[in-house]
PDB file of C-alpha atoms in Angstrom:
ATOM      1  CA  MET F  13     180.100  68.928 138.198  1.00 43.00           C
ATOM      2  CA  THR F  14     183.256  68.793 135.785  1.00 50.00           C
ATOM      3  CA  PRO F  15     182.447  68.478 132.088  1.00 52.00           C
ATOM      4  CA  ASP F  16     184.225  65.113 130.221  1.00 58.00           C
ATOM      5  CA  ARG F  17     185.737  67.667 127.638  1.00 68.00           C
ATOM      6  CA  ALA F  18     185.850  71.136 127.053  1.00 76.00           C
ATOM      7  CA  THR F  19     182.790  72.597 125.137  1.00 83.00           C
ATOM      8  CA  THR F  20     182.922  76.330 124.873  1.00 92.00           C
ATOM      9  CA  THR F  21     185.482  79.109 123.643  1.00 93.00           C
ATOM     10  CA  ALA F  22     183.330  82.004 124.855  1.00 95.00           C
ATOM     11  CA  PRO F  23     185.749  83.033 127.765  1.00 97.00           C
ATOM     12  CA  LEU F  24     188.745  82.346 125.757  1.00 97.00           C
ATOM     13  CA  THR F  25     187.438  84.436 122.867  1.00 97.00           C
ATOM     14  CA  THR F  26     186.280  87.296 125.030  1.00 98.00           C
ATOM     15  CA  ALA F  27     189.720  87.693 127.010  1.00 98.00           C
ATOM     16  CA  GLY F  28     191.263  87.554 123.243  1.00 98.00           C
ATOM     17  CA  MET F  29     189.021  90.385 122.126  1.00 98.00           C
ATOM     18  CA  VAL F  30     189.664  92.497 125.141  1.00 98.00           C
ATOM     19  CA  LEU F  31     193.325  91.916 124.870  1.00 98.00           C
ATOM     20  CA  GLY F  32     193.325  92.755 120.978  1.00 98.00           C
ATOM     21  CA  ILE F  33     191.499  95.965 121.758  1.00 98.00           C
ATOM     22  CA  GLY F  34     194.448  96.734 124.158  1.00 98.00           C
ATOM     23  CA  MET F  35     196.727  95.767 121.749  1.00 97.00           C
ATOM     24  CA  GLY F  36     195.123  97.650 119.127  1.00 97.00           C
ATOM     25  CA  GLY F  37     195.402 100.805 121.385  1.00 97.00           C
ATOM     26  CA  PHE F  38     198.990 100.235 122.031  1.00 97.00           C
ATOM     27  CA  VAL F  39     200.130  99.651 118.390  1.00 96.00           C
ATOM     28  CA  ASP F  40     198.135 102.913 117.495  1.00 95.00           C
ATOM     29  CA  GLY F  41     199.735 105.042 120.354  1.00 95.00           C
ATOM     30  CA  ILE F  42     203.254 103.513 120.075  1.00 96.00           C
ATOM     31  CA  LEU F  43     203.597 103.375 116.081  1.00 95.00           C
ATOM     32  CA  PHE F  44     201.281 106.365 115.227  1.00 93.00           C
ATOM     33  CA  HIS F  45     201.873 108.672 118.148  1.00 94.00           C
ATOM     34  CA  GLN F  46     205.485 108.058 119.268  1.00 94.00           C
ATOM     35  CA  ILE F  47     207.609 106.497 116.884  1.00 95.00           C
ATOM     36  CA  LEU F  48     206.221 108.042 113.417  1.00 94.00           C
ATOM     37  CA  GLN F  49     204.791 110.884 114.962  1.00 93.00           C
ATOM     38  CA  LEU F  50     202.001 111.222 112.351  1.00 92.00           C
ATOM     39  CA  HIS F  51     199.267 112.318 114.887  1.00 93.00           C
ATOM     40  CA  ASN F  52     198.332 112.727 118.697  1.00 94.00           C
ATOM     41  CA  MET F  53     195.254 112.461 120.302  1.00 94.00           C
ATOM     42  CA  LEU F  54     194.185 115.722 120.062  1.00 94.00           C
ATOM     43  CA  SER F  55     196.192 117.209 117.249  1.00 94.00           C
ATOM     44  CA  ALA F  56     193.498 118.055 114.927  1.00 93.00           C
ATOM     45  CA  ARG F  57     191.832 120.572 117.614  1.00 94.00           C
ATOM     46  CA  ILE F  58     195.203 121.238 119.528  1.00 95.00           C
ATOM     47  CA  PRO F  59     198.272 121.888 117.110  1.00 93.00           C
ATOM     48  CA  THR F  60     201.425 120.467 118.385  1.00 93.00           C
ATOM     49  CA  ASP F  61     203.580 123.263 116.762  1.00 94.00           C
ATOM     50  CA  THR F  62     203.866 125.240 120.462  1.00 96.00           C
ATOM     51  CA  LEU F  63     205.419 123.722 123.693  1.00 97.00           C
ATOM     52  CA  VAL F  64     201.929 124.230 125.444  1.00 97.00           C
ATOM     53  CA  GLY F  65     200.378 122.376 122.253  1.00 96.00           C
ATOM     54  CA  ALA F  66     202.574 119.443 122.394  1.00 95.00           C
ATOM     55  CA  LYS F  67     202.394 118.984 126.124  1.00 97.00           C
ATOM     56  CA  THR F  68     198.523 118.971 125.958  1.00 97.00           C
ATOM     57  CA  ASN F  69     198.611 116.541 123.387  1.00 96.00           C
ATOM     58  CA  MET F  70     201.396 114.510 125.331  1.00 96.00           C
ATOM     59  CA  VAL F  71     199.109 114.415 128.379  1.00 97.00           C
ATOM     60  CA  TRP F  72     196.252 113.288 126.418  1.00 97.00           C
ATOM     61  CA  ASP F  73     198.274 110.511 124.840  1.00 96.00           C
ATOM     62  CA  GLY F  74     199.304 109.572 128.435  1.00 96.00           C
ATOM     63  CA  LEU F  75     195.821 109.105 129.129  1.00 97.00           C
ATOM     64  CA  PHE F  76     194.823 107.030 126.338  1.00 97.00           C
ATOM     65  CA  HIS F  77     197.944 104.728 126.856  1.00 97.00           C
ATOM     66  CA  ALA F  78     196.710 104.052 130.572  1.00 98.00           C
ATOM     67  CA  LEU F  79     193.327 103.479 129.316  1.00 97.00           C
ATOM     68  CA  VAL F  80     194.599 100.836 126.841  1.00 97.00           C
ATOM     69  CA  TRP F  81     196.928  99.529 129.698  1.00 98.00           C
ATOM     70  CA  ILE F  82     193.949  98.944 131.899  1.00 98.00           C
ATOM     71  CA  THR F  83     192.075  97.350 128.963  1.00 98.00           C
ATOM     72  CA  THR F  84     194.977  94.861 128.246  1.00 98.00           C
ATOM     73  CA  ALA F  85     195.471  94.006 131.981  1.00 98.00           C
ATOM     74  CA  GLY F  86     191.580  93.171 131.955  1.00 98.00           C
ATOM     75  CA  GLY F  87     192.206  91.058 129.150  1.00 98.00           C
ATOM     76  CA  VAL F  88     194.953  89.248 130.973  1.00 98.00           C
ATOM     77  CA  VAL F  89     192.526  88.733 133.869  1.00 98.00           C
ATOM     78  CA  LEU F  90     190.278  87.275 131.823  1.00 98.00           C
ATOM     79  CA  LEU F  91     192.387  85.106 129.845  1.00 98.00           C
ATOM     80  CA  TRP F  92     193.517  83.776 133.419  1.00 98.00           C
ATOM     81  CA  ARG F  93     190.217  82.901 134.165  1.00 98.00           C
ATOM     82  CA  ALA F  94     189.425  81.277 130.915  1.00 97.00           C
ATOM     83  CA  VAL F  95     192.444  78.825 130.916  1.00 96.00           C
ATOM     84  CA  THR F  96     191.602  77.746 134.688  1.00 96.00           C
ATOM     85  CA  ARG F  97     187.998  76.655 133.472  1.00 95.00           C
ATOM     86  CA  ALA F  98     187.857  73.040 132.646  1.00 94.00           C
ATOM     87  CA  ASP F  99     184.933  73.632 130.021  1.00 94.00           C
ATOM     88  CA  VAL F 100     186.630  76.103 128.210  1.00 95.00           C
ATOM     89  CA  LEU F 101     188.568  74.600 124.885  1.00 93.00           C
ATOM     90  CA  LEU F 102     191.735  76.052 124.861  1.00 94.00           C
ATOM     91  CA  SER F 103     192.845  77.100 121.414  1.00 95.00           C
ATOM     92  CA  GLY F 104     195.468  79.063 120.264  1.00 96.00           C
ATOM     93  CA  ARG F 105     193.888  79.514 116.737  1.00 97.00           C
ATOM     94  CA  ALA F 106     190.364  80.942 118.766  1.00 97.00           C
ATOM     95  CA  LEU F 107     192.623  83.029 120.946  1.00 98.00           C
ATOM     96  CA  PHE F 108     194.800  84.512 118.075  1.00 98.00           C
ATOM     97  CA  GLY F 109     191.743  85.181 115.870  1.00 98.00           C
ATOM     98  CA  SER F 110     189.934  86.612 118.685  1.00 98.00           C
ATOM     99  CA  CYS F 111     192.702  89.005 119.399  1.00 98.00           C
ATOM    100  CA  LEU F 112     192.629  89.939 115.714  1.00 98.00           C
ATOM    101  CA  PHE F 113     188.844  90.564 115.988  1.00 98.00           C
ATOM    102  CA  GLY F 114     189.693  92.869 119.171  1.00 98.00           C
ATOM    103  CA  PHE F 115     192.471  94.777 117.421  1.00 98.00           C
ATOM    104  CA  GLY F 116     190.053  95.395 114.285  1.00 98.00           C
ATOM    105  CA  LEU F 117     187.345  96.360 116.468  1.00 98.00           C
ATOM    106  CA  PHE F 118     189.644  99.046 118.140  1.00 97.00           C
ATOM    107  CA  ASN F 119     190.694 100.333 114.737  1.00 97.00           C
ATOM    108  CA  LEU F 120     187.067 100.385 113.529  1.00 97.00           C
ATOM    109  CA  VAL F 121     185.544 102.190 116.641  1.00 96.00           C
ATOM    110  CA  GLU F 122     188.589 104.687 117.392  1.00 95.00           C
ATOM    111  CA  GLY F 123     188.508 105.308 113.369  1.00 94.00           C
ATOM    112  CA  VAL F 124     184.952 106.330 113.368  1.00 95.00           C
ATOM    113  CA  VAL F 125     184.816 108.243 116.444  1.00 95.00           C
ATOM    114  CA  GLU F 126     188.046 110.058 116.491  1.00 93.00           C
ATOM    115  CA  HIS F 127     188.986 110.528 113.035  1.00 92.00           C
ATOM    116  CA  HIS F 128     185.448 111.013 111.745  1.00 92.00           C
ATOM    117  CA  LEU F 129     182.786 112.035 114.174  1.00 94.00           C
ATOM    118  CA  LEU F 130     184.858 114.140 116.818  1.00 94.00           C
ATOM    119  CA  ALA F 131     187.580 115.298 114.365  1.00 92.00           C
ATOM    120  CA  LEU F 132     190.325 114.793 117.246  1.00 93.00           C
ATOM    121  CA  HIS F 133     193.146 113.601 114.915  1.00 93.00           C
ATOM    122  CA  HIS F 134     193.462 112.078 111.512  1.00 92.00           C
ATOM    123  CA  VAL F 135     196.031 109.117 110.581  1.00 92.00           C
ATOM    124  CA  TYR F 136     198.399 111.351 109.104  1.00 90.00           C
ATOM    125  CA  GLU F 137     197.637 114.897 110.444  1.00 88.00           C
ATOM    126  CA  ARG F 138     199.475 116.824 107.806  1.00 85.00           C
ATOM    127  CA  LEU F 139     197.040 115.993 105.145  1.00 87.00           C
ATOM    128  CA  GLY F 140     193.657 116.172 107.266  1.00 83.00           C
ATOM    129  CA  GLU F 141     191.005 113.737 106.730  1.00 87.00           C
ATOM    130  CA  SER F 142     192.661 111.651 103.832  1.00 90.00           C
ATOM    131  CA  VAL F 143     192.510 108.151 102.314  1.00 94.00           C
ATOM    132  CA  TRP F 144     194.840 107.118 105.187  1.00 93.00           C
ATOM    133  CA  ASP F 145     191.844 107.541 107.503  1.00 94.00           C
ATOM    134  CA  TYR F 146     189.735 105.193 105.328  1.00 95.00           C
ATOM    135  CA  LEU F 147     192.275 102.704 105.057  1.00 95.00           C
ATOM    136  CA  PHE F 148     192.491 102.447 108.688  1.00 95.00           C
ATOM    137  CA  LEU F 149     188.750 101.846 108.882  1.00 96.00           C
ATOM    138  CA  ALA F 150     189.260  99.144 106.180  1.00 97.00           C
ATOM    139  CA  SER F 151     192.053  97.488 108.214  1.00 97.00           C
ATOM    140  CA  GLY F 152     189.721  97.304 110.987  1.00 97.00           C
ATOM    141  CA  VAL F 153     186.947  95.401 109.178  1.00 98.00           C
ATOM    142  CA  ALA F 154     189.572  93.201 107.475  1.00 98.00           C
ATOM    143  CA  LEU F 155     191.163  92.379 110.866  1.00 98.00           C
ATOM    144  CA  MET F 156     187.502  91.610 112.639  1.00 98.00           C
ATOM    145  CA  LEU F 157     186.310  89.289 109.671  1.00 98.00           C
ATOM    146  CA  THR F 158     189.899  87.571 109.468  1.00 98.00           C
ATOM    147  CA  GLY F 159     189.514  86.829 113.463  1.00 98.00           C
ATOM    148  CA  TRP F 160     185.943  85.907 113.253  1.00 98.00           C
ATOM    149  CA  LEU F 161     186.630  83.434 110.432  1.00 98.00           C
ATOM    150  CA  MET F 162     189.383  81.832 112.559  1.00 97.00           C
ATOM    151  CA  VAL F 163     187.109  81.530 115.603  1.00 97.00           C
ATOM    152  CA  ARG F 164     184.350  80.349 113.776  1.00 96.00           C
ATOM    153  CA  GLU F 165     186.338  77.401 112.277  1.00 95.00           C
ATOM    154  CA  VAL F 166     187.529  76.503 115.601  1.00 93.00           C
ATOM    155  CA  ARG F 167     183.907  76.447 117.152  1.00 91.00           C
ATOM    156  CA  ALA F 168     182.489  74.459 114.094  1.00 90.00           C
ATOM    157  CA  ARG F 169     185.294  71.946 114.403  1.00 89.00           C
ATOM    158  CA  ALA F 170     184.703  71.522 118.294  1.00 86.00           C
ATOM    159  CA  THR F 171     181.071  70.917 117.654  1.00 84.00           C
ATOM    160  CA  SER F 172     181.589  68.268 114.910  1.00 80.00           C
ATOM    161  CA  GLY F 173     184.343  66.271 116.412  1.00 62.00           C
TER     162      GLY F 173
END
């Protein structure tokens, strides 16, 4: 039985969240690791000031990129499944909001685990743990809150209309 109208955003927002996690990882890896070269995956543990240290960090950066690529590909598959379902409310605002939520979730989890608990690297490695690590966590919370509010608004309009 096919519903008369789209009634759920859950598959779309799940896809967006997974895409946001992947995109957050790509922004971190491309911007901070490669372009700005502020840190690498293990740079707090294995300094990059020797060829062996730089190569070791490069391998771990590559493994990190492979993981976020797989995550992003999974998000694309989930998005395809969502848009082919008749019961899914297709909303660019809900998709974008859930991507922001996933991006923020990446920043929050990666910041807590890798910057603080495991101390694998810091946002600006030369400073060690600094205000930048806490701003990174705050950006995660801000992105998650913004994304959640956007999705909530779409869901509220869908249930009231």
